[in-house]
mmCIF file of C-alpha atoms in Angstrom:
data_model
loop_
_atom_site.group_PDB
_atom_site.id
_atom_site.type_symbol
_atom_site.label_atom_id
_atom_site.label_comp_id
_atom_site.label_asym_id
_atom_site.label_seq_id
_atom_site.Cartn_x
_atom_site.Cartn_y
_atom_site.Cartn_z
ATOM 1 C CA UNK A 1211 0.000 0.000 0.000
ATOM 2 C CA UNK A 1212 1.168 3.435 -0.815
ATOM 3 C CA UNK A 1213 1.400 5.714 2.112
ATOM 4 C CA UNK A 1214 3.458 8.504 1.217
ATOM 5 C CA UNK A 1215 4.252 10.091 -2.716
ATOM 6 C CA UNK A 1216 5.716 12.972 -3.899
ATOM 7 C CA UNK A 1217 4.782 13.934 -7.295
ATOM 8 C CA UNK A 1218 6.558 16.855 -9.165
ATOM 9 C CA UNK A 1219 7.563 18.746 -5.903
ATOM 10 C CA UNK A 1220 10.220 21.469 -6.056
ATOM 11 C CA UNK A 1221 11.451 23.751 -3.409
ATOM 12 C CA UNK A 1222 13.303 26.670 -4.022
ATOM 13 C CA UNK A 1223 16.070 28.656 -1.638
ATOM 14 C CA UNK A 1224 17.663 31.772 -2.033
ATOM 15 C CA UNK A 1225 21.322 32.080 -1.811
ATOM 16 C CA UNK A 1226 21.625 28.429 -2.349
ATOM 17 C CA UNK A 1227 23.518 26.410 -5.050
ATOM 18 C CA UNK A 1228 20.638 24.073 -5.656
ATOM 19 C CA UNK A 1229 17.005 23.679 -5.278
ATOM 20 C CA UNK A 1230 15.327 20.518 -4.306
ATOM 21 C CA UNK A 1231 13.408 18.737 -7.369
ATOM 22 C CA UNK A 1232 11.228 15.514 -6.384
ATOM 23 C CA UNK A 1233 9.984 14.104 -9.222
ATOM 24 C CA UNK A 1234 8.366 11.079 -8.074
ATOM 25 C CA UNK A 1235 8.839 9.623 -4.612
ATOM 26 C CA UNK A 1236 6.411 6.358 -2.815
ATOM 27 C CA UNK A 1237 6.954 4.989 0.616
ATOM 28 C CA UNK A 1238 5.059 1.890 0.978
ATOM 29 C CA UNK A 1239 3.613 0.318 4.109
ATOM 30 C CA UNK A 1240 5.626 -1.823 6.293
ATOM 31 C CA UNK A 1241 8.882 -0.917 4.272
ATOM 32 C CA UNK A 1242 11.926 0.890 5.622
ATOM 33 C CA UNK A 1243 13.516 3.625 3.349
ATOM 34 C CA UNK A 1244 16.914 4.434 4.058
ATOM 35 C CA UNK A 1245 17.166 8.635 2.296
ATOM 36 C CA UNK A 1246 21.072 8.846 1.880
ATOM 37 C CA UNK A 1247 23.068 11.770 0.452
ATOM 38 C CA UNK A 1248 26.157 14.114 1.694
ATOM 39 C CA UNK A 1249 25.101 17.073 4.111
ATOM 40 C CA UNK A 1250 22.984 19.273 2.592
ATOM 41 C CA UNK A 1251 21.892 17.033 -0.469
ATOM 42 C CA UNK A 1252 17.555 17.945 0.692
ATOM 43 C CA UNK A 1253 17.355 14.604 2.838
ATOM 44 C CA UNK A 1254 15.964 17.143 5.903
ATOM 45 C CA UNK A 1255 14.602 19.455 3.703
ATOM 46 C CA UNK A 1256 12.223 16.865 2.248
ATOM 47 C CA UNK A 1257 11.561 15.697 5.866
ATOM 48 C CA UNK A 1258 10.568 19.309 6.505
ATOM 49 C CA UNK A 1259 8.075 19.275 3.633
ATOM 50 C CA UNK A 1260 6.456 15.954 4.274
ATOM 51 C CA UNK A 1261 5.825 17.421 7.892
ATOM 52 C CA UNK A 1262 4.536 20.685 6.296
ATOM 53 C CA UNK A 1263 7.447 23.007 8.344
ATOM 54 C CA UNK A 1264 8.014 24.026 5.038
ATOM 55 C CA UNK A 1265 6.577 24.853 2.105
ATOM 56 C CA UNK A 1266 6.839 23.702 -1.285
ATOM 57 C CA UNK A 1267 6.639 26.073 -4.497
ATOM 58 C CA UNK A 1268 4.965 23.530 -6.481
ATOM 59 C CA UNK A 1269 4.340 20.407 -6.547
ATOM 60 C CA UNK A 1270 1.751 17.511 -4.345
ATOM 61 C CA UNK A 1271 2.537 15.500 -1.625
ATOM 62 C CA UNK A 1272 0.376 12.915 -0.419
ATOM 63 C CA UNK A 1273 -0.586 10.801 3.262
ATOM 64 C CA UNK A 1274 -2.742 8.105 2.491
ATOM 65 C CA UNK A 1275 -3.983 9.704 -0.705
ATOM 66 C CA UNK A 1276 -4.507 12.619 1.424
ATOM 67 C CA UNK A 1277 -3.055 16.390 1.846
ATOM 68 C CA UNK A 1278 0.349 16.150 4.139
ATOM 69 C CA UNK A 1279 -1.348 19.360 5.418
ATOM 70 C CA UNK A 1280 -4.624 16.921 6.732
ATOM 71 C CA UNK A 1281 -4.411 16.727 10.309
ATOM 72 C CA UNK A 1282 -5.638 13.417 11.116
ATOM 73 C CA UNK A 1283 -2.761 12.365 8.928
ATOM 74 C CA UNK A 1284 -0.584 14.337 10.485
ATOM 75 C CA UNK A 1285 -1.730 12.680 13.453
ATOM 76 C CA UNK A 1286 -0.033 9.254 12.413
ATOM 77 C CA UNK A 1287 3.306 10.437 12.149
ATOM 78 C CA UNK A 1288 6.274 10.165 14.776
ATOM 79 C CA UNK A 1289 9.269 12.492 13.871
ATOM 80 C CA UNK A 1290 12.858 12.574 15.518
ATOM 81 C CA UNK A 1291 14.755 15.500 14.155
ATOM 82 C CA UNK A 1292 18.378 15.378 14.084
ATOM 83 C CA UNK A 1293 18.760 18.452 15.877
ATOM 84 C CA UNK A 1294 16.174 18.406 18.931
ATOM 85 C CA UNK A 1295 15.824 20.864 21.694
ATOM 86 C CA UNK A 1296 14.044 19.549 25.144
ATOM 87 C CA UNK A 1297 12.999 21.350 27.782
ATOM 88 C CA UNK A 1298 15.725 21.364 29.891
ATOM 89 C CA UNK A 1299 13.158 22.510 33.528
ATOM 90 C CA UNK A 1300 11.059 19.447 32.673
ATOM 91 C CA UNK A 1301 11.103 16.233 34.736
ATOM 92 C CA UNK A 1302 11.731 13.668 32.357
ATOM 93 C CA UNK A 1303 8.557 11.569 33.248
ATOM 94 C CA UNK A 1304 6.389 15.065 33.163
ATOM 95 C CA UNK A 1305 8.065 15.656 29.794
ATOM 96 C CA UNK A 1306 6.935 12.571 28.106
ATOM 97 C CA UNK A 1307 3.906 12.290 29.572
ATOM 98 C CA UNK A 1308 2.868 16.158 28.158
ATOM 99 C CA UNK A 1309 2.412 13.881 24.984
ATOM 100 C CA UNK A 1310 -1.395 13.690 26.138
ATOM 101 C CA UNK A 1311 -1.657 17.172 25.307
ATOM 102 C CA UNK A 1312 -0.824 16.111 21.222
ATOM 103 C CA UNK A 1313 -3.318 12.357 21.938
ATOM 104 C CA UNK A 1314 -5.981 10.726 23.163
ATOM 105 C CA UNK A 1315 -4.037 8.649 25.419
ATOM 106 C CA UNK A 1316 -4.520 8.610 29.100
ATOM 107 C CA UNK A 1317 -1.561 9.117 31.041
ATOM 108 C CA UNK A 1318 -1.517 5.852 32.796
ATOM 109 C CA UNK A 1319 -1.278 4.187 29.173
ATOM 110 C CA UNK A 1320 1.348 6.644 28.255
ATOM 111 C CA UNK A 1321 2.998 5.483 31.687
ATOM 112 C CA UNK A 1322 2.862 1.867 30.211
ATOM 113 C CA UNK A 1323 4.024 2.627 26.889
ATOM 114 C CA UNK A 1324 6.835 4.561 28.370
ATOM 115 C CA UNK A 1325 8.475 1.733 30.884
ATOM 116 C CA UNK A 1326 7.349 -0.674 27.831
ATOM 117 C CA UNK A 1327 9.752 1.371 25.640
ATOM 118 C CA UNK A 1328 12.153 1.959 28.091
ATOM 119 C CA UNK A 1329 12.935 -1.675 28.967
ATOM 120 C CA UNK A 1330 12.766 -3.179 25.526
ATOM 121 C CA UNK A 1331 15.479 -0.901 24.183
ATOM 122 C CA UNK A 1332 17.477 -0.869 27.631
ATOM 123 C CA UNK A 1333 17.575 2.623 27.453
ATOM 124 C CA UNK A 1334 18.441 3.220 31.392
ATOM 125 C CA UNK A 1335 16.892 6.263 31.899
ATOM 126 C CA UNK A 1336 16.136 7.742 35.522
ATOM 127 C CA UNK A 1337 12.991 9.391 33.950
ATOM 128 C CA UNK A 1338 12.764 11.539 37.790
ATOM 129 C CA UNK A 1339 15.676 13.542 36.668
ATOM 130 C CA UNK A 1340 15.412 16.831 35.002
ATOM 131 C CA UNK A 1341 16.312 17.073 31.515
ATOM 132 C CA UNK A 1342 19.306 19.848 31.967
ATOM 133 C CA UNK A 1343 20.767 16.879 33.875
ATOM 134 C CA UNK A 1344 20.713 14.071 30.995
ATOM 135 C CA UNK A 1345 24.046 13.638 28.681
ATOM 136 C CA UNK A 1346 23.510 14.337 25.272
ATOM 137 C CA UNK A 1347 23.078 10.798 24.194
ATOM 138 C CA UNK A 1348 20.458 10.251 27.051
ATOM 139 C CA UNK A 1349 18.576 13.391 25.815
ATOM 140 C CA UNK A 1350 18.733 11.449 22.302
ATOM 141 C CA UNK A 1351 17.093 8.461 24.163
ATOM 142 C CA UNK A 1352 14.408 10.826 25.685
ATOM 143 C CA UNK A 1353 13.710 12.135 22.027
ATOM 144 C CA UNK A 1354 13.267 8.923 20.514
ATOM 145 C CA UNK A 1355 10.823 7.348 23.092
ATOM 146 C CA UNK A 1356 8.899 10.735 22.604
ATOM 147 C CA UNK A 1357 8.341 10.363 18.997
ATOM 148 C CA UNK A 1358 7.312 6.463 19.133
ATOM 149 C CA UNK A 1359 4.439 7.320 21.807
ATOM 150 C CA UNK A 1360 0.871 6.530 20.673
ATOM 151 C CA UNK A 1361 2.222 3.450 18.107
ATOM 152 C CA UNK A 1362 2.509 5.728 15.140
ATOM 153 C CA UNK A 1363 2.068 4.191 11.710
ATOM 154 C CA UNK A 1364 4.768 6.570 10.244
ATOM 155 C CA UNK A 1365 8.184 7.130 11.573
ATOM 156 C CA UNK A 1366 10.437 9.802 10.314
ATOM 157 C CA UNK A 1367 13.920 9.807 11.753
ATOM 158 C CA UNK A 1368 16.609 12.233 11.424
ATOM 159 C CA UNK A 1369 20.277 10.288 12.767
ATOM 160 C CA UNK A 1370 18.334 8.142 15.160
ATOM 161 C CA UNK A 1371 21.040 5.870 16.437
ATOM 162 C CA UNK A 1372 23.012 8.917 18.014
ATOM 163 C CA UNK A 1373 23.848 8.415 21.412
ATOM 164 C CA UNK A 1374 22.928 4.804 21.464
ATOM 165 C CA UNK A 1375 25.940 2.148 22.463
ATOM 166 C CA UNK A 1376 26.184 -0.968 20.660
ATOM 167 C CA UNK A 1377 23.614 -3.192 22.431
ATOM 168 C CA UNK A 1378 20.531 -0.172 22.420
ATOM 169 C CA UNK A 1379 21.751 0.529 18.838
ATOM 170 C CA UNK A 1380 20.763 -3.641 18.283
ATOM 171 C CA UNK A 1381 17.776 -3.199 20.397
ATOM 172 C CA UNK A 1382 16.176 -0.035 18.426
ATOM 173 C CA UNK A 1383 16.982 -2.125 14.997
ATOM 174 C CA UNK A 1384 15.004 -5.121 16.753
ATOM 175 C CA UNK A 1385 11.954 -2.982 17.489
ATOM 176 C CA UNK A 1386 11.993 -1.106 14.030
ATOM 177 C CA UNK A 1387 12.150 -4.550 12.371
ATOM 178 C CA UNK A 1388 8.865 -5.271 14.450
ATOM 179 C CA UNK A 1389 7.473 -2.140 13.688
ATOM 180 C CA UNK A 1390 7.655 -2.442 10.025
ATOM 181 C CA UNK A 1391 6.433 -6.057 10.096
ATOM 182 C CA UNK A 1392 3.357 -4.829 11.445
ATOM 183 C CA UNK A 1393 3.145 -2.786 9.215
ATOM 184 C CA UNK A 1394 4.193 0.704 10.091
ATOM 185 C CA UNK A 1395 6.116 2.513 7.462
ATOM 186 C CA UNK A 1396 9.591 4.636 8.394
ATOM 187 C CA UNK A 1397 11.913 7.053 6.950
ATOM 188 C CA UNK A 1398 15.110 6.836 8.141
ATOM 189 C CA UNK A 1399 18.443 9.594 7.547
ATOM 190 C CA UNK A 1400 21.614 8.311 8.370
ATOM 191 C CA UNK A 1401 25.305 9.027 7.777
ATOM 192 C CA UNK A 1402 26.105 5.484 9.620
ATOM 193 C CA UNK A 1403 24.995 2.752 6.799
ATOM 194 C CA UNK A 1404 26.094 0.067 8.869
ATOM 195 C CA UNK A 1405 23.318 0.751 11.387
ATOM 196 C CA UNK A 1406 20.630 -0.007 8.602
ATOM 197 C CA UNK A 1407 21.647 -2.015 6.308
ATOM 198 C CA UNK A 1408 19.894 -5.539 7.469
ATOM 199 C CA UNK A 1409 16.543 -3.358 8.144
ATOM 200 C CA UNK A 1410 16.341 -0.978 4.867
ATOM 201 C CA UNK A 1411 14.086 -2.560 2.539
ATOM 202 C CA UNK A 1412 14.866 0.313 0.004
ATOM 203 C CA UNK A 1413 17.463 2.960 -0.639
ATOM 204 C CA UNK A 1414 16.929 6.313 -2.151
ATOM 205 C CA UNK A 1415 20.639 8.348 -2.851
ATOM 206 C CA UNK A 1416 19.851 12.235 -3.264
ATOM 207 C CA UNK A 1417 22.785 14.698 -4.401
ATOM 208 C CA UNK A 1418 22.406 18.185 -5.061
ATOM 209 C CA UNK A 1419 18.471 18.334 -4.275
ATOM 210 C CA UNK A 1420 17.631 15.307 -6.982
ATOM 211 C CA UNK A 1421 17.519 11.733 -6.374
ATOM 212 C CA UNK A 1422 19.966 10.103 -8.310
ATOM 213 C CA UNK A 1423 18.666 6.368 -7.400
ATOM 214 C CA UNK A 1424 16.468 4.393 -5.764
ATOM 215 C CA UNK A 1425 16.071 0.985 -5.468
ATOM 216 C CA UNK A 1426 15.512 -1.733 -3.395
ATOM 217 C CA UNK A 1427 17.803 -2.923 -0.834
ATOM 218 C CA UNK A 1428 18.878 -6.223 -2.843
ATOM 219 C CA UNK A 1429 18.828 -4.542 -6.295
ATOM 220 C CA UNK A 1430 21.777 -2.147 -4.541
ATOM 221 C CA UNK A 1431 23.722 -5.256 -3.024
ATOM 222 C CA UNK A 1432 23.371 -7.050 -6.216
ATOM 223 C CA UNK A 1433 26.779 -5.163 -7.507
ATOM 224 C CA UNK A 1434 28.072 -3.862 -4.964
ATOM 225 C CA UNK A 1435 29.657 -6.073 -0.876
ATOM 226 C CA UNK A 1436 27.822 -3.419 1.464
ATOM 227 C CA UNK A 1437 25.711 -0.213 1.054
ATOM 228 C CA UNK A 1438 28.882 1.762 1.464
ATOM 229 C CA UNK A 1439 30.536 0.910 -1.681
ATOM 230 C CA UNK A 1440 26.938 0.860 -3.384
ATOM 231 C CA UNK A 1441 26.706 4.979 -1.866
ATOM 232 C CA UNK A 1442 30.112 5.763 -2.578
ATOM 233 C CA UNK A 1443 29.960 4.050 -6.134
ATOM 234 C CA UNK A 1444 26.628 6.422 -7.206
ATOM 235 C CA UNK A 1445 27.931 9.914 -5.516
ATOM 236 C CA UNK A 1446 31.062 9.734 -7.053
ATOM 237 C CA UNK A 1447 29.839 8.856 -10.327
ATOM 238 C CA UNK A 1448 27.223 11.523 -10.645
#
C-alpha cells in the first residue's frame, strides 16, 4: 500500500547552489527507506516538507492519498529530528507524559508505553531527573521514546542511532524490524549505513536536491559487498 508520494515537488532557496526537485517519490507500508546523500543534499529538507514546516513552491505531496497538510494524517506520524531541543526545567517523566496534550491517550497508558519502551530498548533512563541533567546521548534516548508514543504508523527519523551504544543501537533495529512487520512505514536519515543495512528494505541516494537512485535494498547489493561501496559508487559517479 502506498502511504506517502511525492509527485513533481520542487522547493526553491535563495542564496543556495541548488534547489530541491522531487519528481516522483512512494513509501510503501511496512517498508523501511533508508534517504542517503552528503550534508545538505535535501534529505531534511524533504523531511521538513512531508511534515509541512516548510513549504513547497509547487508540486503535491500525499498521506494516504490525502493532503500532508490533513491533520488526522498528520496525526499518524512520529518524527525525531536530528537536531532536537528539550525542555531542559522538565522532569523527564512530566516531559513525556505532556504527549497527552498532542493524543488521546490517558496518562496511565502513556505510563505503560513509556516503561514498555524503556525496557525493551534498555535505554536506562532515571525518567525523575530533570532534563538539563541528561548527557547528550540520554537526551537522544528521551527524544526517541517521545516520537514512538501513541504506536505511530509513520516514523520519520533524522540520525536516530546517536547516542545509542552498541547493544541499544541492536535493540532499536530489533523494534523497528517489528514495527515495520506490522506494518508501520519509516523514513530513516543516516550518515552510519552500517546501522541499517539488514533493516532498509529500500534505498533512495539524493545529491544536489535530486535523487539520483532508488532501489531496493537487494537490487543495490546485487553489484556492490555493502551499502557503502553501493553509496560511494553512485555519488562519485554523478
Amino acid at each position: 500500500m502506498e502511504v506517502i508520494k511525492f509527485q513533481k515537488v520542487k522547493k526553491s532557496f535563495k542564496n543556495s547552489e541548488f534547489n530541491l526537485d522531487v519528481d516522483e517519490l512512494n513509501v510503501y507500508s511496512g517498508k523501511i527507506l533508508t534517504l542517503l546523500g552528503p550534508n545538505g543534499a535535501g534529505k531534511t529538507t524533504l523531511i521538513k516538507l512531508l511534515l509541512d514546516l516548510i513549504f513547497p513552491d509547487n508540486g503535491q505531496i500525499t498521506i494516504l492519498e490525502k493532503s500532508h497538510k490533513d491533520k488526522t494524517v498528520r496525526k499518524t506520524i512520529g518524527y525525531l529530528p536530528e537536531e532536537f531541543e528539550l525542555p531542559n526545567d522538565l522532569i523527564v517523566k512530566d516531559f513525556l507524559l505532556s504527549f497527552s496534550n498532542v493524543s488521546s491517550l490517558s496518562k496511565k497508558t502513556l505510563l505503560n508505553q513509556i516503561d514498555y519502551l524503556i525496557n525493551s530498548l534498555d535505554f536506562q533512563i532515571d525518567v525523575e531527573k530533570k532534563i538539563s541533567a541528561l548527557s547528550k546521548g540520554n537526551k537522544q534516548k528521551v527524544a526517541l521514546i517521545y516520537s514512538l508514543l501513541g504506536n505511530p504508523n509513520i516514523l520519520i527519523f533524522d540520525e536516530p542511532f546517536n547516542g545509542l551504544d552498541p547493544i541499544q543501537r541492536s535493540n532499536m533495529i530489533n523494534y523497528l524490524n517489528d514495527l515495520k512487520n506490522n506494518g508501520v512505514t519509516i523514513i530513516i536519515t543516516t550518515h552510519i549505513l552500517s546501522d541499517v543495512e539488514d533493516i532498509s528494505d529500500e534505498i533512495a541516494i539524493i545529491k544536489a536536491g535530486k535523487f539520483i537512485i532508488k532501489c531496493t535494498k537487494n537490487e543495490a547489493l546485487k553489484q556492490h559487498t555493502n551499502l557503502e561501496s553501493f553509496y560511494r559508487n553512485y555519488i562519485e559517479e554523478n
